[in-house]
Amino acid sequence: MTRRSSFVALALALSLPVGSAAQAPVRAFSGARILPIAGPAIDDGVLVVQGKTILAVGRRGSVRIPAGAEVTDLAGKTVMPGLVDSHSHIGDADGADRSSPIQGDVRILDALDARAATIQRAQAGGITSVNVMPGSGHLMSGQTLYLKLRDVGTVEELLFCANARTDVCGGLKMANGTNPRGAAPFPGTRAKAAAMVRERFVKAVEYREKLRAAATDSTKRPTRDLEMETLVEVLDGRRTVHYHTHRHDDIVTVLRLAKEFGFKVVLQHVSEGWKVADEIKAAGVPASVIVLDAPGGKLEAIDMSLETAAVLAKAGVPMGLHTDDGITDSRFFLRSGGLAVRAGLPRQTALEALTIANARMLDIDDRVGTLEVGKDADFIVLSGDPLSVYTQVLQTWVEGTKVFDRADPKDRAFAVGGYGVMRGALDVHHHEGMEGH
Amino acid sequence: MRRQLFSSLLPLLAAVPLTAQVAIRGETVHTMAGAPISNGVVLINRDGKIEAVGAAGSIRIPSGYRTLSAKVVTPGLVDAHSVVGLAGALNQPHDQDQLENSDPLQPELRAVDAYNARDVLVPWLLSLGVTTVHTGHGPGALMSGQTMVVKTVGGSVGDGIVDSVTMVAMTLGPDVSRTFAPKSPGTRAKGVAMMRAEFVKAMEYRAKLAAAGDDAAKRPARDLGLETLVAVLDGRRPALITAQAVPEILAALRLQQEFGFKLVLDGAAEAYLVLPQLKAAGVPVVLHPTMARQSGGTVNGTLEDAKLLRAAGIPVALQSGFEGYVPKTRVVLFEAAMLVANGLTAEEALATVTIEAARIIGQERRVGSLERGKDGDVVLFDGDPFEYASHVCAVVVDGRVVRESCR
């Protein structure tokens, strides 16, 4: 996980004019048990990668390995797509400040440290794509980022989107329940919180109407408002709301607001989702579940259940898992899938909940989440079954480049910890900010 | 799916004696007193004590015994340091009794006076195989109070009590300063100075007591705190010192050498950096949870701490520790599981939450292994206890089957 930003930038610069994947080097990984997620497991499989893209995946013998390809033997290993984490706080970034409870203009883009130890820790855990969010101490704490965990030095190089100034590069973080409550200007009650959110969305609807009425006549346009511009993206369905919500009634409140304003939403955490699974299913809204080892720690997590993921999946809710790193550590993301299986989630659903289901929530499923021809060559090499405690992440590859190798002592340090590698990573930030997650 | 009522009844049901004579068959029985037994049997008598353990062929199950079967059988798990029952699940001021912040030196606070046996976290631990916890006052004060050992059953503290005063909980380092700011100790060195002064006072108190002998008139006025520390100085109660970073760990060893008390080191995230010193001092370690968040004092912990301590010959047990946020407790079954992915064998990892933990808390004659005469505390698993997807399917405490559903 060396920081090769200048090298990568150079490679990008060189490869763009050439433009064709045909010239990119081809690598084949053969002999592993491959879990493509998009289909059944392939024993003795072959994964062929050209440049940054998957060229082929299948059983040995049924897949042509181009002449000149560099072949890596992975016999005895397991290969699956790089993990996709739909809710994380890696990168040591922050979002909104305490000046007001609604700050849709704030971007986590402007605070993320691409060289943070937490990012390398996530690579060590097999995570290759991630939704990095501001905290939950606000009704609206800012714009999130969908990142690809490449080995780079700047946040711009981590983005999924092409242009951070013109593209929608992530979602919008919102929260209800106890976390955003506080002294004025923060809401004191749940109903007040909902009213404040509705008021702001009503304003956004009006703003959008003015924009539409003005059409191309710039003199008629409303004064630019950064938050309103963001909320228009939300109203137009171009930016997804990631709504931190635990208690059953808070979850239903999110569904009510999403329906009123027609925004696209992912329910985040959903500790009591098991109580309202049918309501969530009826709303057609996906849920991203946190797996915790015990209840409590806050009032609205007292009724959390290990079975939440299984209950939601059974009800037919599109369901994923997340780390909420540092609430759970990115290195233990596969474990969350294992514990969900313990509590009744079917194995294949658990593997999807760590990959493609999250990719769908982030609208990046055309590029990541499964091992399929044409998708990004993001994959992990495991020592054994992904849902076994004995299994280690041996390698993490992003777009055809190895970003973590447990055999490399420098990388191993992030998988294991200690000796100063995490120092400064979470220190003061999480001591003070834990309530915000 | 509205199971709220049902689950809140569980702790009450757990208190009802269900049977007294139990036979437990296991395809693998980890006794923690010798190699695992294939097709083993554990017999528990009417008094809730283990009467026999051995291979199925060598033990006849008497008629009238209730027989339970499982893939894997282990002793009831022992959590070497917890705050359950004091640090309540709600995490609201009214249920946080693990840390009194009116004064940094309060060794007189007793765990039995604060333990809530009906907090939801107690049956939660039980449901995951933890039958004995060393719990009580938590980290955060120089001397926060006393600890005790209790089984995770019963509706009130007296039902499960094993040892009402076990250790005196102490903490060194920046966490203490954060708790008591703007009062002293504002620095780590000041904290140690305050501890030394208190131990010196206790020595003088002990000298006065000794000088008075049987003459009640000459005895110093009773002082609950100093009486507690005299027990520490006399070696009757170990000092459980939470120290994460190297400077705190070394300060704890220095205090131990100066005052000669029995020391159990707690947390010890950076213990791997001072192994020779720990080994020389002969100090056991109640290690931080394997998956403890790496922040503050534990930022420099490693997943291989247990492996490194064991390799150095230092006794090590695991703890669930204190959590200030979600999840409100950790579970030593899960924490030990993570050790098998980080350098320990399954048997070694199991020892950190059974027999090693029992030894460090001084209860190895009652719990921590499956041996004749010990308490009938047994956990039944449907597979490898450490695999994520395995379940605890029955828990037996003192010969009573207190749980019989898989989690």
PDB file of C-alpha atoms in Angstrom, chain A residues 158-410:
ATOM      1  CA  LEU A 158     -10.145   8.046  -4.914  1.00  0.00           C
ATOM      2  CA  LEU A 159     -13.425   9.175  -6.449  1.00  0.00           C
ATOM      3  CA  PHE A 160     -15.803   7.091  -8.505  1.00  0.00           C
ATOM      4  CA  CYS A 161     -17.000  10.167 -10.341  1.00  0.00           C
ATOM      5  CA  ALA A 162     -14.883  11.865 -12.971  1.00  0.00           C
ATOM      6  CA  ASN A 163     -15.171  15.457 -11.818  1.00  0.00           C
ATOM      7  CA  ALA A 164     -15.770  16.494  -8.231  1.00  0.00           C
ATOM      8  CA  ARG A 165     -16.945  19.978  -9.251  1.00  0.00           C
ATOM      9  CA  THR A 166     -19.557  19.013 -11.802  1.00  0.00           C
ATOM     10  CA  ASP A 167     -20.581  15.436 -10.980  1.00  0.00           C
ATOM     11  CA  VAL A 168     -22.653  13.964  -8.187  1.00  0.00           C
ATOM     12  CA  CYS A 169     -19.887  12.086  -6.370  1.00  0.00           C
ATOM     13  CA  GLY A 170     -21.791  10.562  -3.461  1.00  0.00           C
ATOM     14  CA  GLY A 171     -24.958  10.787  -1.449  1.00  0.00           C
ATOM     15  CA  LEU A 172     -26.353  12.996   1.291  1.00  0.00           C
ATOM     16  CA  LYS A 173     -26.122  12.020   4.936  1.00  0.00           C
ATOM     17  CA  MET A 174     -29.180  12.559   7.094  1.00  0.00           C
ATOM     18  CA  ALA A 175     -30.114  11.297  10.544  1.00  0.00           C
ATOM     19  CA  ASN A 176     -33.063  11.074  12.874  1.00  0.00           C
ATOM     20  CA  GLY A 177     -33.651   9.712  16.360  1.00  0.00           C
ATOM     21  CA  THR A 178     -31.530  10.786  19.313  1.00  0.00           C
ATOM     22  CA  ASN A 179     -28.240  11.709  17.675  1.00  0.00           C
ATOM     23  CA  PRO A 180     -29.277  14.991  16.006  1.00  0.00           C
ATOM     24  CA  ARG A 181     -31.214  16.193  19.069  1.00  0.00           C
ATOM     25  CA  GLY A 182     -29.823  18.980  21.169  1.00  0.00           C
ATOM     26  CA  ALA A 183     -30.124  22.546  22.330  1.00  0.00           C
ATOM     27  CA  ALA A 184     -31.345  25.104  19.781  1.00  0.00           C
ATOM     28  CA  PRO A 185     -30.801  25.432  16.880  1.00  0.00           C
ATOM     29  CA  PHE A 186     -30.893  21.630  17.010  1.00  0.00           C
ATOM     30  CA  PRO A 187     -34.322  19.983  17.364  1.00  0.00           C
ATOM     31  CA  GLY A 188     -35.568  19.028  20.817  1.00  0.00           C
ATOM     32  CA  THR A 189     -38.114  16.447  19.723  1.00  0.00           C
ATOM     33  CA  ARG A 190     -38.658  13.937  16.939  1.00  0.00           C
ATOM     34  CA  ALA A 191     -41.605  15.838  15.479  1.00  0.00           C
ATOM     35  CA  LYS A 192     -39.601  19.047  15.426  1.00  0.00           C
ATOM     36  CA  ALA A 193     -36.784  17.240  13.652  1.00  0.00           C
ATOM     37  CA  ALA A 194     -39.176  16.008  10.968  1.00  0.00           C
ATOM     38  CA  ALA A 195     -40.733  19.466  10.626  1.00  0.00           C
ATOM     39  CA  MET A 196     -37.330  21.078  10.114  1.00  0.00           C
ATOM     40  CA  VAL A 197     -36.444  18.558   7.427  1.00  0.00           C
ATOM     41  CA  ARG A 198     -39.797  18.998   5.674  1.00  0.00           C
ATOM     42  CA  GLU A 199     -39.461  22.757   5.751  1.00  0.00           C
ATOM     43  CA  ARG A 200     -36.069  22.537   4.087  1.00  0.00           C
ATOM     44  CA  PHE A 201     -37.297  20.149   1.423  1.00  0.00           C
ATOM     45  CA  VAL A 202     -40.331  22.354   0.717  1.00  0.00           C
ATOM     46  CA  LYS A 203     -37.891  25.191   0.138  1.00  0.00           C
ATOM     47  CA  ALA A 204     -35.901  22.973  -2.211  1.00  0.00           C
ATOM     48  CA  VAL A 205     -39.030  22.118  -4.185  1.00  0.00           C
ATOM     49  CA  GLU A 206     -39.723  25.842  -4.591  1.00  0.00           C
ATOM     50  CA  TYR A 207     -36.116  26.475  -5.562  1.00  0.00           C
ATOM     51  CA  ARG A 208     -36.347  23.814  -8.223  1.00  0.00           C
ATOM     52  CA  GLU A 209     -39.560  25.344  -9.548  1.00  0.00           C
ATOM     53  CA  LYS A 210     -37.836  28.710  -9.890  1.00  0.00           C
ATOM     54  CA  LEU A 211     -34.951  27.056 -11.713  1.00  0.00           C
ATOM     55  CA  ARG A 212     -37.354  25.310 -14.047  1.00  0.00           C
ATOM     56  CA  ALA A 213     -39.328  28.470 -14.671  1.00  0.00           C
ATOM     57  CA  ALA A 214     -36.167  30.375 -15.472  1.00  0.00           C
ATOM     58  CA  ALA A 215     -35.101  27.642 -17.871  1.00  0.00           C
ATOM     59  CA  THR A 216     -32.186  29.056 -19.832  1.00  0.00           C
ATOM     60  CA  ASP A 217     -32.834  32.667 -18.849  1.00  0.00           C
ATOM     61  CA  SER A 218     -30.047  33.240 -16.330  1.00  0.00           C
ATOM     62  CA  THR A 219     -31.521  36.590 -15.229  1.00  0.00           C
ATOM     63  CA  LYS A 220     -34.597  34.821 -13.863  1.00  0.00           C
ATOM     64  CA  ARG A 221     -32.697  32.196 -11.893  1.00  0.00           C
ATOM     65  CA  PRO A 222     -32.826  32.322  -8.106  1.00  0.00           C
ATOM     66  CA  THR A 223     -29.686  33.378  -6.279  1.00  0.00           C
ATOM     67  CA  ARG A 224     -27.310  30.429  -6.065  1.00  0.00           C
ATOM     68  CA  ASP A 225     -27.709  28.449  -2.864  1.00  0.00           C
ATOM     69  CA  LEU A 226     -25.255  25.598  -2.419  1.00  0.00           C
ATOM     70  CA  GLU A 227     -27.510  23.594  -0.148  1.00  0.00           C
ATOM     71  CA  MET A 228     -30.538  24.059  -2.397  1.00  0.00           C
ATOM     72  CA  GLU A 229     -28.513  22.923  -5.391  1.00  0.00           C
ATOM     73  CA  THR A 230     -27.651  19.754  -3.493  1.00  0.00           C
ATOM     74  CA  LEU A 231     -31.262  19.151  -2.480  1.00  0.00           C
ATOM     75  CA  VAL A 232     -32.381  19.604  -6.067  1.00  0.00           C
ATOM     76  CA  GLU A 233     -30.038  16.764  -6.967  1.00  0.00           C
ATOM     77  CA  VAL A 234     -31.760  14.760  -4.259  1.00  0.00           C
ATOM     78  CA  LEU A 235     -35.251  15.675  -5.501  1.00  0.00           C
ATOM     79  CA  ASP A 236     -34.231  14.778  -9.035  1.00  0.00           C
ATOM     80  CA  GLY A 237     -33.097  11.343  -7.884  1.00  0.00           C
ATOM     81  CA  ARG A 238     -29.496  12.006  -8.828  1.00  0.00           C
ATOM     82  CA  ARG A 239     -28.208  11.977  -5.242  1.00  0.00           C
ATOM     83  CA  THR A 240     -29.261   9.302  -2.741  1.00  0.00           C
ATOM     84  CA  VAL A 241     -30.071  10.120   0.859  1.00  0.00           C
ATOM     85  CA  HIS A 242     -28.319   7.862   3.370  1.00  0.00           C
ATOM     86  CA  TYR A 243     -30.544   8.112   6.408  1.00  0.00           C
ATOM     87  CA  HIS A 244     -29.144   7.086   9.797  1.00  0.00           C
ATOM     88  CA  THR A 245     -32.132   5.625  11.617  1.00  0.00           C
ATOM     89  CA  HIS A 246     -32.439   3.041  14.387  1.00  0.00           C
ATOM     90  CA  ARG A 247     -35.819   2.910  16.107  1.00  0.00           C
ATOM     91  CA  HIS A 248     -38.829   1.408  14.371  1.00  0.00           C
ATOM     92  CA  ASP A 249     -40.828   4.646  14.451  1.00  0.00           C
ATOM     93  CA  ASP A 250     -37.861   6.663  13.205  1.00  0.00           C
ATOM     94  CA  ILE A 251     -37.474   4.226  10.315  1.00  0.00           C
ATOM     95  CA  VAL A 252     -41.133   4.720   9.402  1.00  0.00           C
ATOM     96  CA  THR A 253     -40.652   8.487   9.610  1.00  0.00           C
ATOM     97  CA  VAL A 254     -37.883   8.235   7.013  1.00  0.00           C
ATOM     98  CA  LEU A 255     -40.202   6.254   4.743  1.00  0.00           C
ATOM     99  CA  ARG A 256     -42.863   8.943   5.202  1.00  0.00           C
ATOM    100  CA  LEU A 257     -40.475  11.775   4.306  1.00  0.00           C
ATOM    101  CA  ALA A 258     -39.038   9.899   1.332  1.00  0.00           C
ATOM    102  CA  LYS A 259     -42.526   9.325   0.016  1.00  0.00           C
ATOM    103  CA  GLU A 260     -43.591  12.959   0.490  1.00  0.00           C
ATOM    104  CA  PHE A 261     -40.629  14.364  -1.407  1.00  0.00           C
ATOM    105  CA  GLY A 262     -39.921  11.428  -3.674  1.00  0.00           C
ATOM    106  CA  PHE A 263     -36.269  11.138  -2.822  1.00  0.00           C
ATOM    107  CA  LYS A 264     -34.173   8.018  -3.187  1.00  0.00           C
ATOM    108  CA  VAL A 265     -33.094   6.751   0.207  1.00  0.00           C
ATOM    109  CA  VAL A 266     -31.038   4.030   1.844  1.00  0.00           C
ATOM    110  CA  LEU A 267     -31.990   3.234   5.435  1.00  0.00           C
ATOM    111  CA  GLN A 268     -28.758   3.115   7.430  1.00  0.00           C
ATOM    112  CA  HIS A 269     -28.205   0.993  10.590  1.00  0.00           C
ATOM    113  CA  VAL A 270     -31.896   0.027  11.085  1.00  0.00           C
ATOM    114  CA  SER A 271     -31.315  -1.587  14.501  1.00  0.00           C
ATOM    115  CA  GLU A 272     -35.059  -2.110  14.915  1.00  0.00           C
ATOM    116  CA  GLY A 273     -35.659  -2.852  11.255  1.00  0.00           C
ATOM    117  CA  TRP A 274     -36.838  -6.332  12.258  1.00  0.00           C
ATOM    118  CA  LYS A 275     -39.939  -4.738  13.767  1.00  0.00           C
ATOM    119  CA  VAL A 276     -40.977  -2.959  10.567  1.00  0.00           C
ATOM    120  CA  ALA A 277     -39.643  -5.259   7.842  1.00  0.00           C
ATOM    121  CA  ASP A 278     -42.977  -5.385   6.025  1.00  0.00           C
ATOM    122  CA  GLU A 279     -43.297  -1.605   6.018  1.00  0.00           C
ATOM    123  CA  ILE A 280     -39.795  -1.261   4.593  1.00  0.00           C
ATOM    124  CA  LYS A 281     -40.538  -3.876   1.975  1.00  0.00           C
ATOM    125  CA  ALA A 282     -43.770  -2.124   0.975  1.00  0.00           C
ATOM    126  CA  ALA A 283     -41.900   1.151   0.533  1.00  0.00           C
ATOM    127  CA  GLY A 284     -39.410  -0.539  -1.797  1.00  0.00           C
ATOM    128  CA  VAL A 285     -36.504   1.003   0.066  1.00  0.00           C
ATOM    129  CA  PRO A 286     -33.132  -0.722   0.630  1.00  0.00           C
ATOM    130  CA  ALA A 287     -31.581  -1.069   4.062  1.00  0.00           C
ATOM    131  CA  SER A 288     -27.956  -1.164   5.135  1.00  0.00           C
ATOM    132  CA  VAL A 289     -27.573  -3.022   8.422  1.00  0.00           C
ATOM    133  CA  ILE A 290     -24.920  -2.751  11.111  1.00  0.00           C
ATOM    134  CA  VAL A 291     -24.039  -5.944  12.942  1.00  0.00           C
ATOM    135  CA  LEU A 292     -23.172  -5.368  16.592  1.00  0.00           C
ATOM    136  CA  ASP A 293     -21.973  -7.871  19.206  1.00  0.00           C
ATOM    137  CA  ALA A 294     -24.427  -6.775  21.895  1.00  0.00           C
ATOM    138  CA  PRO A 295     -27.362  -4.440  22.381  1.00  0.00           C
ATOM    139  CA  GLY A 296     -27.265  -1.075  24.059  1.00  0.00           C
ATOM    140  CA  GLY A 297     -24.758   1.718  24.267  1.00  0.00           C
ATOM    141  CA  LYS A 298     -27.517   4.102  23.281  1.00  0.00           C
ATOM    142  CA  LEU A 299     -31.249   4.065  23.847  1.00  0.00           C
ATOM    143  CA  GLU A 300     -32.217   3.322  20.291  1.00  0.00           C
ATOM    144  CA  ALA A 301     -29.825   0.339  19.980  1.00  0.00           C
ATOM    145  CA  ILE A 302     -31.306  -1.415  23.000  1.00  0.00           C
ATOM    146  CA  ASP A 303     -33.599  -3.540  20.854  1.00  0.00           C
ATOM    147  CA  MET A 304     -31.075  -4.277  18.142  1.00  0.00           C
ATOM    148  CA  SER A 305     -31.136  -7.853  17.010  1.00  0.00           C
ATOM    149  CA  LEU A 306     -28.526 -10.070  15.399  1.00  0.00           C
ATOM    150  CA  GLU A 307     -31.446 -11.310  13.288  1.00  0.00           C
ATOM    151  CA  THR A 308     -32.198  -7.945  11.659  1.00  0.00           C
ATOM    152  CA  ALA A 309     -30.389  -8.755   8.413  1.00  0.00           C
ATOM    153  CA  ALA A 310     -32.057 -12.168   8.150  1.00  0.00           C
ATOM    154  CA  VAL A 311     -35.524 -10.804   8.890  1.00  0.00           C
ATOM    155  CA  LEU A 312     -35.196  -8.002   6.328  1.00  0.00           C
ATOM    156  CA  ALA A 313     -33.859 -10.362   3.667  1.00  0.00           C
ATOM    157  CA  LYS A 314     -36.675 -12.794   4.311  1.00  0.00           C
ATOM    158  CA  ALA A 315     -39.206  -9.993   3.917  1.00  0.00           C
ATOM    159  CA  GLY A 316     -37.684  -9.215   0.537  1.00  0.00           C
ATOM    160  CA  VAL A 317     -36.006  -5.944   1.469  1.00  0.00           C
ATOM    161  CA  PRO A 318     -32.855  -5.228  -0.578  1.00  0.00           C
ATOM    162  CA  MET A 319     -30.355  -5.544   2.238  1.00  0.00           C
ATOM    163  CA  GLY A 320     -26.649  -4.855   2.681  1.00  0.00           C
ATOM    164  CA  LEU A 321     -24.230  -4.718   5.583  1.00  0.00           C
ATOM    165  CA  HIS A 322     -21.805  -2.015   6.604  1.00  0.00           C
ATOM    166  CA  THR A 323     -18.957  -1.385   9.038  1.00  0.00           C
ATOM    167  CA  ASP A 324     -19.687   2.170  10.214  1.00  0.00           C
ATOM    168  CA  ASP A 325     -15.900   2.142  10.766  1.00  0.00           C
ATOM    169  CA  GLY A 326     -14.765   2.969  13.497  1.00  0.00           C
ATOM    170  CA  ILE A 327     -17.898   1.547  15.195  1.00  0.00           C
ATOM    171  CA  THR A 328     -16.871  -1.774  13.731  1.00  0.00           C
ATOM    172  CA  ASP A 329     -13.415  -2.074  12.230  1.00  0.00           C
ATOM    173  CA  SER A 330     -13.069  -2.359   8.441  1.00  0.00           C
ATOM    174  CA  ARG A 331     -10.784  -5.359   8.968  1.00  0.00           C
ATOM    175  CA  PHE A 332     -13.731  -7.278  10.412  1.00  0.00           C
ATOM    176  CA  PHE A 333     -16.257  -6.577   7.658  1.00  0.00           C
ATOM    177  CA  LEU A 334     -16.372 -10.204   6.505  1.00  0.00           C
ATOM    178  CA  ARG A 335     -17.104 -11.122  10.129  1.00  0.00           C
ATOM    179  CA  SER A 336     -20.326  -9.088   9.961  1.00  0.00           C
ATOM    180  CA  GLY A 337     -21.428 -11.359   7.133  1.00  0.00           C
ATOM    181  CA  GLY A 338     -20.509 -14.403   9.216  1.00  0.00           C
ATOM    182  CA  LEU A 339     -22.500 -13.210  12.220  1.00  0.00           C
ATOM    183  CA  ALA A 340     -25.494 -12.441   9.999  1.00  0.00           C
ATOM    184  CA  VAL A 341     -25.356 -16.044   8.774  1.00  0.00           C
ATOM    185  CA  ARG A 342     -25.199 -17.183  12.396  1.00  0.00           C
ATOM    186  CA  ALA A 343     -28.489 -15.346  12.883  1.00  0.00           C
ATOM    187  CA  GLY A 344     -30.202 -16.952   9.925  1.00  0.00           C
ATOM    188  CA  LEU A 345     -29.180 -15.021   6.819  1.00  0.00           C
ATOM    189  CA  PRO A 346     -28.608 -17.373   3.872  1.00  0.00           C
ATOM    190  CA  ARG A 347     -24.941 -17.621   2.932  1.00  0.00           C
ATOM    191  CA  GLN A 348     -25.286 -16.311  -0.607  1.00  0.00           C
ATOM    192  CA  THR A 349     -27.372 -13.373   0.621  1.00  0.00           C
ATOM    193  CA  ALA A 350     -24.653 -12.573   3.159  1.00  0.00           C
ATOM    194  CA  LEU A 351     -21.986 -12.539   0.456  1.00  0.00           C
ATOM    195  CA  GLU A 352     -24.192 -10.278  -1.666  1.00  0.00           C
ATOM    196  CA  ALA A 353     -24.763  -8.048   1.361  1.00  0.00           C
ATOM    197  CA  LEU A 354     -21.004  -7.468   1.499  1.00  0.00           C
ATOM    198  CA  THR A 355     -20.703  -6.720  -2.204  1.00  0.00           C
ATOM    199  CA  ILE A 356     -23.309  -6.271  -4.940  1.00  0.00           C
ATOM    200  CA  ALA A 357     -26.216  -5.301  -2.685  1.00  0.00           C
ATOM    201  CA  ASN A 358     -24.209  -2.365  -1.379  1.00  0.00           C
ATOM    202  CA  ALA A 359     -23.005  -1.520  -4.877  1.00  0.00           C
ATOM    203  CA  ARG A 360     -26.643  -1.214  -5.943  1.00  0.00           C
ATOM    204  CA  MET A 361     -27.389   1.154  -3.068  1.00  0.00           C
ATOM    205  CA  LEU A 362     -24.541   3.350  -4.240  1.00  0.00           C
ATOM    206  CA  ASP A 363     -25.454   3.029  -7.948  1.00  0.00           C
ATOM    207  CA  ILE A 364     -22.017   1.637  -8.712  1.00  0.00           C
ATOM    208  CA  ASP A 365     -23.208  -1.888  -9.479  1.00  0.00           C
ATOM    209  CA  ASP A 366     -22.390  -1.435 -13.165  1.00  0.00           C
ATOM    210  CA  ARG A 367     -18.725  -1.307 -12.170  1.00  0.00           C
ATOM    211  CA  VAL A 368     -18.244  -3.272  -8.944  1.00  0.00           C
ATOM    212  CA  GLY A 369     -19.788  -5.851  -6.623  1.00  0.00           C
ATOM    213  CA  THR A 370     -19.468  -8.981  -8.750  1.00  0.00           C
ATOM    214  CA  LEU A 371     -16.804 -10.660 -10.839  1.00  0.00           C
ATOM    215  CA  GLU A 372     -18.223 -10.252 -14.345  1.00  0.00           C
ATOM    216  CA  VAL A 373     -16.728  -9.493 -17.711  1.00  0.00           C
ATOM    217  CA  GLY A 374     -16.350  -5.777 -18.252  1.00  0.00           C
ATOM    218  CA  LYS A 375     -16.511  -4.827 -14.592  1.00  0.00           C
ATOM    219  CA  ASP A 376     -13.629  -3.240 -12.697  1.00  0.00           C
ATOM    220  CA  ALA A 377     -10.941  -5.738 -11.689  1.00  0.00           C
ATOM    221  CA  ASP A 378     -11.563  -5.286  -7.963  1.00  0.00           C
ATOM    222  CA  PHE A 379     -11.111  -8.562  -6.118  1.00  0.00           C
ATOM    223  CA  ILE A 380      -9.703 -10.097  -2.982  1.00  0.00           C
ATOM    224  CA  VAL A 381      -7.683 -13.240  -2.437  1.00  0.00           C
ATOM    225  CA  LEU A 382      -8.635 -15.118   0.725  1.00  0.00           C
ATOM    226  CA  SER A 383      -6.935 -17.984   2.518  1.00  0.00           C
ATOM    227  CA  GLY A 384     -10.252 -19.822   2.832  1.00  0.00           C
ATOM    228  CA  ASP A 385     -13.983 -19.411   3.065  1.00  0.00           C
ATOM    229  CA  PRO A 386     -14.979 -15.721   3.346  1.00  0.00           C
ATOM    230  CA  LEU A 387     -17.331 -16.399   6.259  1.00  0.00           C
ATOM    231  CA  SER A 388     -14.872 -18.370   8.393  1.00  0.00           C
ATOM    232  CA  VAL A 389     -13.056 -16.849  11.352  1.00  0.00           C
ATOM    233  CA  TYR A 390      -9.909 -18.698  10.311  1.00  0.00           C
ATOM    234  CA  THR A 391      -9.755 -16.922   6.957  1.00  0.00           C
ATOM    235  CA  GLN A 392      -7.391 -14.080   6.257  1.00  0.00           C
ATOM    236  CA  VAL A 393      -7.484 -11.498   3.509  1.00  0.00           C
ATOM    237  CA  LEU A 394      -4.234 -12.212   1.672  1.00  0.00           C
ATOM    238  CA  GLN A 395      -4.462  -9.669  -1.136  1.00  0.00           C
ATOM    239  CA  THR A 396      -6.685  -6.813  -2.205  1.00  0.00           C
ATOM    240  CA  TRP A 397      -6.722  -5.698  -5.827  1.00  0.00           C
ATOM    241  CA  VAL A 398      -8.302  -2.517  -7.168  1.00  0.00           C
ATOM    242  CA  GLU A 399      -8.640  -2.014 -10.906  1.00  0.00           C
ATOM    243  CA  GLY A 400      -5.970  -4.576 -11.639  1.00  0.00           C
ATOM    244  CA  THR A 401      -3.505  -3.163  -9.125  1.00  0.00           C
ATOM    245  CA  LYS A 402      -2.590  -4.873  -5.878  1.00  0.00           C
ATOM    246  CA  VAL A 403      -3.199  -2.415  -3.026  1.00  0.00           C
ATOM    247  CA  PHE A 404      -2.744  -4.835  -0.105  1.00  0.00           C
ATOM    248  CA  ASP A 405      -0.516  -7.884   0.261  1.00  0.00           C
ATOM    249  CA  ARG A 406      -0.366  -9.621   3.615  1.00  0.00           C
ATOM    250  CA  ALA A 407       2.982 -11.090   2.619  1.00  0.00           C
ATOM    251  CA  ASP A 408       4.444  -7.570   2.558  1.00  0.00           C
ATOM    252  CA  PRO A 409       5.422  -6.609   6.135  1.00  0.00           C
ATOM    253  CA  LYS A 410       4.405  -2.987   5.580  1.00  0.00           C
TER     254      LYS A 410
END
